[in-house]
mmCIF file of C-alpha atoms in Angstrom:
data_model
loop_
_atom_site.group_PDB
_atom_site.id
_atom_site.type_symbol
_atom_site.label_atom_id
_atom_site.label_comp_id
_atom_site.label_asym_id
_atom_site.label_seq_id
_atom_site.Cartn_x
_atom_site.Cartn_y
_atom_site.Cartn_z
ATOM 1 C CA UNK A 195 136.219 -55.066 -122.680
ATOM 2 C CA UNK A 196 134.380 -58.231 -121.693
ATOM 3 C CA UNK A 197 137.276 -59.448 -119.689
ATOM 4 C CA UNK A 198 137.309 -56.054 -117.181
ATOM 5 C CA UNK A 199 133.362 -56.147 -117.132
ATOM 6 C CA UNK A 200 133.120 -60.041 -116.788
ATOM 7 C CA UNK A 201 135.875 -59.493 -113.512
ATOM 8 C CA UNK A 202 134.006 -56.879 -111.630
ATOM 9 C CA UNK A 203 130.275 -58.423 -112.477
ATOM 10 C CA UNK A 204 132.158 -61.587 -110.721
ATOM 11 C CA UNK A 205 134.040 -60.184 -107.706
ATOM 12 C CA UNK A 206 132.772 -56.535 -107.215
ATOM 13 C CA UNK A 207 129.869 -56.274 -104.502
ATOM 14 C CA UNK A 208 126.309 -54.995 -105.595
ATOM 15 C CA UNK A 209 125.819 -51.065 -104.195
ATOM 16 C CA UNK A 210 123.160 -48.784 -104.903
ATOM 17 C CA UNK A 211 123.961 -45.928 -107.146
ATOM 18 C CA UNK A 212 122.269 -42.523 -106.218
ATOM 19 C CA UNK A 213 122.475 -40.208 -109.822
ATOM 20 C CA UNK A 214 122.746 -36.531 -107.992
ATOM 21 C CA UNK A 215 120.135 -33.895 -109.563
ATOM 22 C CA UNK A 216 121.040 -29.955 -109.542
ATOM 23 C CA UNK A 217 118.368 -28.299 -109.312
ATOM 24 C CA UNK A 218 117.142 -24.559 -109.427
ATOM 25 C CA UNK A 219 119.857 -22.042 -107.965
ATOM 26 C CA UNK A 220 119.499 -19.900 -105.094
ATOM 27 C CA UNK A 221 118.701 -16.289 -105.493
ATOM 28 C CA UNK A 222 121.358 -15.260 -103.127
ATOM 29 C CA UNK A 223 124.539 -17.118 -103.420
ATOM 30 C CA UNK A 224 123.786 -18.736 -106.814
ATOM 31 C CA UNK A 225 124.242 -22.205 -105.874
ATOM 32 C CA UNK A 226 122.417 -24.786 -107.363
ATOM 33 C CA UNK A 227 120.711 -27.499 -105.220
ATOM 34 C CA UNK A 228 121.912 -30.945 -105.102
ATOM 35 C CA UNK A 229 119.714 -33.645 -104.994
ATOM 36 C CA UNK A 230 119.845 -37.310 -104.638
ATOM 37 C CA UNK A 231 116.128 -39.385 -105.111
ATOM 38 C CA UNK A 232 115.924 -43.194 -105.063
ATOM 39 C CA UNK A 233 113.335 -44.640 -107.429
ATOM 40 C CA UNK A 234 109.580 -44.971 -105.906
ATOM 41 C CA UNK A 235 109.629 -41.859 -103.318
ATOM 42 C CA UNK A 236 106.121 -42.136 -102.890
ATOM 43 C CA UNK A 237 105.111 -38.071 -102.905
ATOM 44 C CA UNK A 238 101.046 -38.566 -101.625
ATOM 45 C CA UNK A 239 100.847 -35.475 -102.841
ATOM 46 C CA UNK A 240 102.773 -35.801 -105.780
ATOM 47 C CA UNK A 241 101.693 -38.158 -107.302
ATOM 48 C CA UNK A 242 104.055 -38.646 -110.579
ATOM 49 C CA UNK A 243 106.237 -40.645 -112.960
ATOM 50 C CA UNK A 244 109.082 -41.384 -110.322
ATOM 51 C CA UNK A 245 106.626 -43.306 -108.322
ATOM 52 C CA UNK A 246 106.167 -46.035 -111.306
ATOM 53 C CA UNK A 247 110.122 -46.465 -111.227
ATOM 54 C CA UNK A 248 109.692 -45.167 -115.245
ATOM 55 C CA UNK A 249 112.011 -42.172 -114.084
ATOM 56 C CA UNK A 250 114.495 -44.165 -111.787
ATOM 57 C CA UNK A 251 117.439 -42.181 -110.460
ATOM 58 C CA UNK A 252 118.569 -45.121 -108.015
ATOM 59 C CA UNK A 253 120.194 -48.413 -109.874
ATOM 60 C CA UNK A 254 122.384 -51.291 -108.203
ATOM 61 C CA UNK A 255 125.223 -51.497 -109.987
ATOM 62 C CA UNK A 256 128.797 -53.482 -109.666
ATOM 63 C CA UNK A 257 131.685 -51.959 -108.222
ATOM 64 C CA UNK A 258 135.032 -53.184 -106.954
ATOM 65 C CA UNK A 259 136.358 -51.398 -103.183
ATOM 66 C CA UNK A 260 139.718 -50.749 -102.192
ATOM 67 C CA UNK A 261 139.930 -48.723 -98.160
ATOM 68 C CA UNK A 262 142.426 -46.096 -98.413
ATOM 69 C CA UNK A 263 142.585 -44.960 -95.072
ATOM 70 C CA UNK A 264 140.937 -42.817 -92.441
ATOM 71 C CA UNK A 265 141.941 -39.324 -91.256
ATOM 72 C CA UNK A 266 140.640 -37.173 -88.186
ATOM 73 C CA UNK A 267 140.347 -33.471 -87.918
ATOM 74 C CA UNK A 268 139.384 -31.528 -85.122
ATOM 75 C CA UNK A 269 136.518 -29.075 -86.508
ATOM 76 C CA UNK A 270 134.735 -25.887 -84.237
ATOM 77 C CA UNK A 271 131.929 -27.761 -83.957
ATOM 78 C CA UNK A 272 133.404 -31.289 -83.046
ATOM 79 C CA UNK A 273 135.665 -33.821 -84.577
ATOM 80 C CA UNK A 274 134.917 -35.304 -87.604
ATOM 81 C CA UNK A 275 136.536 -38.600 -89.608
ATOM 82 C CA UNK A 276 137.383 -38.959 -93.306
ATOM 83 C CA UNK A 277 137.490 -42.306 -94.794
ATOM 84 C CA UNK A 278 137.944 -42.739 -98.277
ATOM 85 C CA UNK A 279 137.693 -45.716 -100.203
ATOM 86 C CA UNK A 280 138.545 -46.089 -104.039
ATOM 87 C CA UNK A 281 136.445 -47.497 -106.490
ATOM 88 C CA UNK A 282 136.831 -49.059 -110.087
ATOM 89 C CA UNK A 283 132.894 -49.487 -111.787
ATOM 90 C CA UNK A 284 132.267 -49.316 -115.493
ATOM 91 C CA UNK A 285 128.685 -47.390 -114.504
ATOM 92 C CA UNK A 286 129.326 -44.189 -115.872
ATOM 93 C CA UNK A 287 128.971 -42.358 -111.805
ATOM 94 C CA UNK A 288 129.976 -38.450 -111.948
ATOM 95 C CA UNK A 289 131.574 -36.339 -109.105
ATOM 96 C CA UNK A 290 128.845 -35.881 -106.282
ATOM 97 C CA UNK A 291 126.598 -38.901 -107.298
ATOM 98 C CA UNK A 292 125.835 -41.152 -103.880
ATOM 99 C CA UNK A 293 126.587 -44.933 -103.585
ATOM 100 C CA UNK A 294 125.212 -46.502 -100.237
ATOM 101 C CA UNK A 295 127.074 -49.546 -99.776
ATOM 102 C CA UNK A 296 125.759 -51.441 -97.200
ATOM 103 C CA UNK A 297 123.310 -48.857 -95.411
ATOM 104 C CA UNK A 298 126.423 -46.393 -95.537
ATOM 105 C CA UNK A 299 126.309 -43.790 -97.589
ATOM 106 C CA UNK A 300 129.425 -42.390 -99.694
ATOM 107 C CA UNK A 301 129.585 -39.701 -101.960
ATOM 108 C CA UNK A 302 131.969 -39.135 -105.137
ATOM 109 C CA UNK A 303 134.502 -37.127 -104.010
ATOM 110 C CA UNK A 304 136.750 -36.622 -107.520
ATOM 111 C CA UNK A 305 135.969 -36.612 -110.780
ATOM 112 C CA UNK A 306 136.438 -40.034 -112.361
ATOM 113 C CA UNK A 307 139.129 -41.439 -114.369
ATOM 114 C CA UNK A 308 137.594 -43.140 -117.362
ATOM 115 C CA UNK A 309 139.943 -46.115 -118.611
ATOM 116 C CA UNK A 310 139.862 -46.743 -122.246
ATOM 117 C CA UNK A 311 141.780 -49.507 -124.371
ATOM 118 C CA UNK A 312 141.593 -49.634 -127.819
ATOM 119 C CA UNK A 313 139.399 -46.805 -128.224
ATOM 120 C CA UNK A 314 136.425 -48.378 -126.279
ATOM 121 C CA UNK A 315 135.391 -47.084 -122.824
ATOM 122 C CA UNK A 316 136.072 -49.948 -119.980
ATOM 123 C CA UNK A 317 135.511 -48.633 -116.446
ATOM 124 C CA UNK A 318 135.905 -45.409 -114.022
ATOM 125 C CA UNK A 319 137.943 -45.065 -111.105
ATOM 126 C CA UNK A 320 137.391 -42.398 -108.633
ATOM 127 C CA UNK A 321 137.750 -41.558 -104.471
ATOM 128 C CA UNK A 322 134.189 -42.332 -102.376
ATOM 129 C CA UNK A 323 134.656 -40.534 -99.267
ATOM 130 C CA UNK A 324 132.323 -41.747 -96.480
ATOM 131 C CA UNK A 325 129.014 -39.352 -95.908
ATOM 132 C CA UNK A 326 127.166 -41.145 -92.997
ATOM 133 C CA UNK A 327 124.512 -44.132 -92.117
ATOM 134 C CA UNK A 328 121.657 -44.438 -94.334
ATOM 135 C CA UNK B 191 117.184 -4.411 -87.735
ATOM 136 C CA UNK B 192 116.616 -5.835 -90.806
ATOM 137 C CA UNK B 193 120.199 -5.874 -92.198
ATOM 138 C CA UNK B 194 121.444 -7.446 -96.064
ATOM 139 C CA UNK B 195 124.792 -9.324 -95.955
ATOM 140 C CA UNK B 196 127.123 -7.397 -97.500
ATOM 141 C CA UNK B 197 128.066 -9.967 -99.498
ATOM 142 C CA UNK B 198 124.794 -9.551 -101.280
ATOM 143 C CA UNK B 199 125.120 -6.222 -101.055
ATOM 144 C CA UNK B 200 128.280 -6.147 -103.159
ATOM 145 C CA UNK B 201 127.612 -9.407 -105.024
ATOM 146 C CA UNK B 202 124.379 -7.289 -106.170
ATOM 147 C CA UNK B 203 126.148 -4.140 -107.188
ATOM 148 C CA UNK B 204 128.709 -6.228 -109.438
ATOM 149 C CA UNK B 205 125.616 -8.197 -111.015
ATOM 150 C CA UNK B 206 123.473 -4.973 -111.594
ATOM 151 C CA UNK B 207 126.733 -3.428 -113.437
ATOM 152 C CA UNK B 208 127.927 -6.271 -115.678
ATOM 153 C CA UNK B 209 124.167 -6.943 -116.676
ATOM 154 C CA UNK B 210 123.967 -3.090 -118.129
ATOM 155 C CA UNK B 211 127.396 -3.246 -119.236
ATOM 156 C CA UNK B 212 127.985 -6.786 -120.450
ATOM 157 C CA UNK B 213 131.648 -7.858 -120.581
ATOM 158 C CA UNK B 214 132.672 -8.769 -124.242
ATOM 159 C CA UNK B 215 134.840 -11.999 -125.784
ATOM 160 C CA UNK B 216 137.962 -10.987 -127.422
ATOM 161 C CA UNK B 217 135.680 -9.878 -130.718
ATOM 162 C CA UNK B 218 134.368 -7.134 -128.822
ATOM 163 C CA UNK B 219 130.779 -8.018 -129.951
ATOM 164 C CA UNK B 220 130.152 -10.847 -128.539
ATOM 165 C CA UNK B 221 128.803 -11.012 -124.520
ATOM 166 C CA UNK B 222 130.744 -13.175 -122.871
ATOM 167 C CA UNK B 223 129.176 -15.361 -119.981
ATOM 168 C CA UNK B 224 129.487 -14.254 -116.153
ATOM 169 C CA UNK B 225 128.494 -16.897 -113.317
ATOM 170 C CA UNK B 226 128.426 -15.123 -110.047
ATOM 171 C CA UNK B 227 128.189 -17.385 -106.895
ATOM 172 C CA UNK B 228 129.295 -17.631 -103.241
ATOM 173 C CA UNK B 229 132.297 -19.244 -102.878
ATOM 174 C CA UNK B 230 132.089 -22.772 -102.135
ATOM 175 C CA UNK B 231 129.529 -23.896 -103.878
ATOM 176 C CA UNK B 232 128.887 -27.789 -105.055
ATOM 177 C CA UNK B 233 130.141 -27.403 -108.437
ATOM 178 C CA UNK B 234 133.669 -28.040 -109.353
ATOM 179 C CA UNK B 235 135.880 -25.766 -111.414
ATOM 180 C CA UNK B 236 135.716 -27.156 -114.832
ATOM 181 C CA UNK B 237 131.653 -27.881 -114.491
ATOM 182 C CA UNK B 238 131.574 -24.118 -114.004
ATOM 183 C CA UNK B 239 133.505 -23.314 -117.591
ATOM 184 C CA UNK B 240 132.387 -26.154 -119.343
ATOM 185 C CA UNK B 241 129.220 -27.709 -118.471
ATOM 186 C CA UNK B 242 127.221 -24.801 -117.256
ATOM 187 C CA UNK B 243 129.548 -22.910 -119.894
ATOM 188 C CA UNK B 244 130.610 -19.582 -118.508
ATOM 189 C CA UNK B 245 132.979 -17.857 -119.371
ATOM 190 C CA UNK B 246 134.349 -15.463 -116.397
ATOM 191 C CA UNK B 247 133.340 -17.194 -113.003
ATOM 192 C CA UNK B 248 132.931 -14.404 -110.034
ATOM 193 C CA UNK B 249 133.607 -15.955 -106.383
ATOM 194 C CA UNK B 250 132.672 -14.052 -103.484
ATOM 195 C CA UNK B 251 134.760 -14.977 -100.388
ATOM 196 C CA UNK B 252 134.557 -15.216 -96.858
ATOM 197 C CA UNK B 253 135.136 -10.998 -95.286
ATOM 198 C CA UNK B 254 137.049 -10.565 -92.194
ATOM 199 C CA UNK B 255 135.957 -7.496 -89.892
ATOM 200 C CA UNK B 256 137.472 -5.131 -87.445
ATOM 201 C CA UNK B 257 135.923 -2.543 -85.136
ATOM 202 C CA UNK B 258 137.152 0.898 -85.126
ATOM 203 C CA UNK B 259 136.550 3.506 -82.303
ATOM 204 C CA UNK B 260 138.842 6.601 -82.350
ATOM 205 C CA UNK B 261 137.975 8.505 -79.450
ATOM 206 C CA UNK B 262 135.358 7.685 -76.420
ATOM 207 C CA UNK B 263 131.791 8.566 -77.015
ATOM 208 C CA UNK B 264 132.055 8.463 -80.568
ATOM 209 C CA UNK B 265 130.088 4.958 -82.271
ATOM 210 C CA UNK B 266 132.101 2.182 -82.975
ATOM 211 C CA UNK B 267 132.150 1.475 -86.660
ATOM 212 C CA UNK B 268 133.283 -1.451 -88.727
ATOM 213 C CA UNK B 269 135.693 -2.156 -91.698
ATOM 214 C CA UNK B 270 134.765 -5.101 -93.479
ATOM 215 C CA UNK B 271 137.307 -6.494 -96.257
ATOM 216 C CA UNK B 272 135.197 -8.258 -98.609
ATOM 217 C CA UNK B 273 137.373 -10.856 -101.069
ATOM 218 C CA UNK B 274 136.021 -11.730 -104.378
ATOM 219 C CA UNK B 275 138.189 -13.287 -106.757
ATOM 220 C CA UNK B 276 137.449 -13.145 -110.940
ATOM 221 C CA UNK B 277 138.640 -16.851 -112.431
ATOM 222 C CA UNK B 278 139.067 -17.114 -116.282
ATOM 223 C CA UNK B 279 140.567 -19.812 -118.368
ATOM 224 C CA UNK B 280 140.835 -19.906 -122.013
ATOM 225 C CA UNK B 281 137.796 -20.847 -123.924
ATOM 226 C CA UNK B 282 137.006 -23.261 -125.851
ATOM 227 C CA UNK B 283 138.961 -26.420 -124.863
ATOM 228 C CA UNK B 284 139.479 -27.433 -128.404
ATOM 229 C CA UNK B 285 139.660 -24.844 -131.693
ATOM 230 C CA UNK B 286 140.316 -21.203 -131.742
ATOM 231 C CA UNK B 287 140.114 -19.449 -128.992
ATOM 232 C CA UNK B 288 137.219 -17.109 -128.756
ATOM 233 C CA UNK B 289 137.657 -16.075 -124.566
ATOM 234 C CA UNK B 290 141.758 -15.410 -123.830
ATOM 235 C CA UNK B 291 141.853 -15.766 -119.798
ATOM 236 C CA UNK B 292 144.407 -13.142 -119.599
ATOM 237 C CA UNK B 293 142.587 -10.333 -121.646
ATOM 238 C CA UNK B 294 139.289 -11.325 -119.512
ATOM 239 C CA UNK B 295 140.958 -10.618 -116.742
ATOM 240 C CA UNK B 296 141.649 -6.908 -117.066
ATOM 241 C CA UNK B 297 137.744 -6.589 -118.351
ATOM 242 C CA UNK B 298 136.608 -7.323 -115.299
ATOM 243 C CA UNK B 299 138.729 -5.469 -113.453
ATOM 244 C CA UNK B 300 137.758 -2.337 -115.237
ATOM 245 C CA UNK B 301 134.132 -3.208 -115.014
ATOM 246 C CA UNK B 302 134.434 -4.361 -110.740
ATOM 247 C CA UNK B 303 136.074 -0.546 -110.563
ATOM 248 C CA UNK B 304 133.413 1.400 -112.406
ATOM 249 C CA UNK B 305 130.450 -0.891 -111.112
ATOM 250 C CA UNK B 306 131.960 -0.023 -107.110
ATOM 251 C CA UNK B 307 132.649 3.553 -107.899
ATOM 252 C CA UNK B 308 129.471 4.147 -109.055
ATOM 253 C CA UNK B 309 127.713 2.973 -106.040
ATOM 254 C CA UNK B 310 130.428 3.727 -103.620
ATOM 255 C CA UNK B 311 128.001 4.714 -100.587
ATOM 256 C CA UNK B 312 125.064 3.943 -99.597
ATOM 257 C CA UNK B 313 121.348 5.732 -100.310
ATOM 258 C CA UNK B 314 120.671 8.631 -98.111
ATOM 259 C CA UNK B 315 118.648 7.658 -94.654
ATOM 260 C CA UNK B 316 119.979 3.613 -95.597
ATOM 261 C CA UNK B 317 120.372 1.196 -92.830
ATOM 262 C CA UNK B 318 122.904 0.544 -92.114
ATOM 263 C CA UNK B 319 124.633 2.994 -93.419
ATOM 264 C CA UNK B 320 127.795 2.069 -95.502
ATOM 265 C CA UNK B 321 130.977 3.438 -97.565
ATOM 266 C CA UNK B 322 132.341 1.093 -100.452
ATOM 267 C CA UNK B 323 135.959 0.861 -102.186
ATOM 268 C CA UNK B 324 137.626 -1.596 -103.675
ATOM 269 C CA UNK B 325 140.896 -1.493 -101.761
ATOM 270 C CA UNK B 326 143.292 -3.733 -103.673
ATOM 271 C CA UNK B 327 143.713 -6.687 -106.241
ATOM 272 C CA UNK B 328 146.024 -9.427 -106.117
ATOM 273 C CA UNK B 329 146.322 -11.453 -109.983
ATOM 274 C CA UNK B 330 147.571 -14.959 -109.744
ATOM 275 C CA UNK B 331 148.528 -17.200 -113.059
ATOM 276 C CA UNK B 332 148.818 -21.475 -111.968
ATOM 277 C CA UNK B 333 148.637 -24.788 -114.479
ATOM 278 C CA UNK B 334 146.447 -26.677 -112.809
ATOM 279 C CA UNK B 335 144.177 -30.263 -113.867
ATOM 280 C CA UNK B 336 145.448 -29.458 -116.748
ATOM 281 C CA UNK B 337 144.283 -25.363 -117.182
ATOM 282 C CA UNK B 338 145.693 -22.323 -117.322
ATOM 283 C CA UNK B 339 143.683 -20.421 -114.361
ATOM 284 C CA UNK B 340 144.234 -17.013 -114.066
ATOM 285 C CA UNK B 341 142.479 -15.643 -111.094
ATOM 286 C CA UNK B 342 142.382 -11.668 -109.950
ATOM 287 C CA UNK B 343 140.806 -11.336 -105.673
ATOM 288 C CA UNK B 344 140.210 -7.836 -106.002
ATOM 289 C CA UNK B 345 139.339 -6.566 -101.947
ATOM 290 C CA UNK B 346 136.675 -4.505 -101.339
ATOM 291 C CA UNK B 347 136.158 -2.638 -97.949
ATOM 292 C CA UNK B 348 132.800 -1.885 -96.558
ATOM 293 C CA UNK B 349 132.356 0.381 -93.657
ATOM 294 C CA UNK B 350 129.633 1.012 -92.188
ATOM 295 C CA UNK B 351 128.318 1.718 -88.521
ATOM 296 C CA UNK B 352 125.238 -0.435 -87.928
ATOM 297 C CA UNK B 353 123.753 1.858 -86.641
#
């Protein structure tokens, strides 16, 4: 275990990890809201725990990159890119969380592999597909 | 014109039914749990079943239309075919099962029929106006991530003139 975490704490880059929130569904289709807040969104009017950073949602954690490629489609309203990139951190991310690596914003496209040896949880792999600038 | 989607309309009438006629596990005492959503939503299949914990997942799918116009001078009027497909797996993932996909299946089937039929047109005076059947269902059985998905699109067709 210390090996795997030693090797990405020493080559994998320092991102920002965005926790996603669902929040309260929508009385028509029934769809929950998604919601991504970084730590210290100063509400004037809301004036509450997140601002203190005691209810962070935002961390910088390690992760190691690998680009996968990039794909264009031709949409009605325009053409659009897909790049994906694969990542390996042992933060324990979940499908639709944000990472913003760089000022660029990814999101968690598939639900994470967790890797395991000997019993003892090591680190997740899963697809970041590329969202937009921050 | 104020006008309702029909996709509320008949996501509505299905809700309304199954919450005065709740659709039982395979004890036949127990009500089992029915999410009803839009298709497409941000949360993936096995969130649905195991996280949020239903048990029978409704998804109400994008119609396609046509216009219809017999003769001259009468209105045109529209046929709208209305998907919504009924997605079941077995429940629990581990220990005895207590929701068999399969047997869930023809539930809801029964209870889609009776909750259409029973509001198969629309109030007198309603606009728009509208005429609702459920025209066919097409049951599909796949092993996929690792489930057994069973999943029934049952079609309903809403006509109506908007007028």
């Amino acid at each position: 275990m210390a090996a795997i975490r030693s090797l990405i704490d020493r080559a994998g880059a320092t991102v920002t990890w965005y926790r996603k929130t669902l929040t309260g569904r929508d009385a028509v289709t029934n769809w929950p809201g998604v919601t991504w807040r970084a730590a210290g969104d100063f509400d004037f009017r809301d004036f509450d725990c997140d601002d203190f950073l005691c209810n962070t949602v935002a961390y910088s954690i390690k992760a190691m990159f690998r680009p996968l490629g990039n794909r264009e489609t031709d949409q009605h309203a325009g053409r659009l890119t897909e790049q994906r990139i694969q990542m390996e951190t042992y933060a324990d991310v979940e499908h639709l969380d944000r990472i913003v690596v760089a000022y660029t914003i990814y999101e968690v496209e598939t639900e994470p592999v967790i890797h395991s040896h000997r019993g003892v949880y090591r680190y997740r792999t899963c697809m970041l597909v590329w969202v937009g600038e921050q | 014109m104020a006008g309702t989607d029909p996709r509320t309309t008949i996501k509505t009438i299905v809700d309304n039914y199954i919450a005065t006629n709740p659709i039982k596990k395979d004890d036949s005492l127990t009500n089992a749990s029915v999410g009803s959503l839009w298709e497409g939503g941000p949360e993936t299949l096995k969130h649905l079943f195991f996280t949020v914990d239903y048990d029978v997942v409704i998804t109400f799918g994008e119609p396609k239309s046509r216009g219809r116009r017999r003769i001259q001078d009468v209105p045109v009027h529209f046929l709208m075919s209305y998907p919504f497909t009924v997605s079941t797996v077995d429940k629990p993932l581990m220990g005895a099962t207590v929701c068999t996909a399969a047997e869930m299946q023809y539930k809801m089937t029964l209870a889609l029929r009776m909750a259409v039929e029973a509001e198969a047109q629309s109030a007198v005076g309603a606009t728009p106006a509208y005429t609702l059947s459920i025209m066919s269902d097409t049951a599909t059985h796949k092993r996929v991530g690792g489930l057994d998905i069973w999943e029934t699109t049952h079609t309903a067709e809403y006509e109506t003139d908007y007028g």
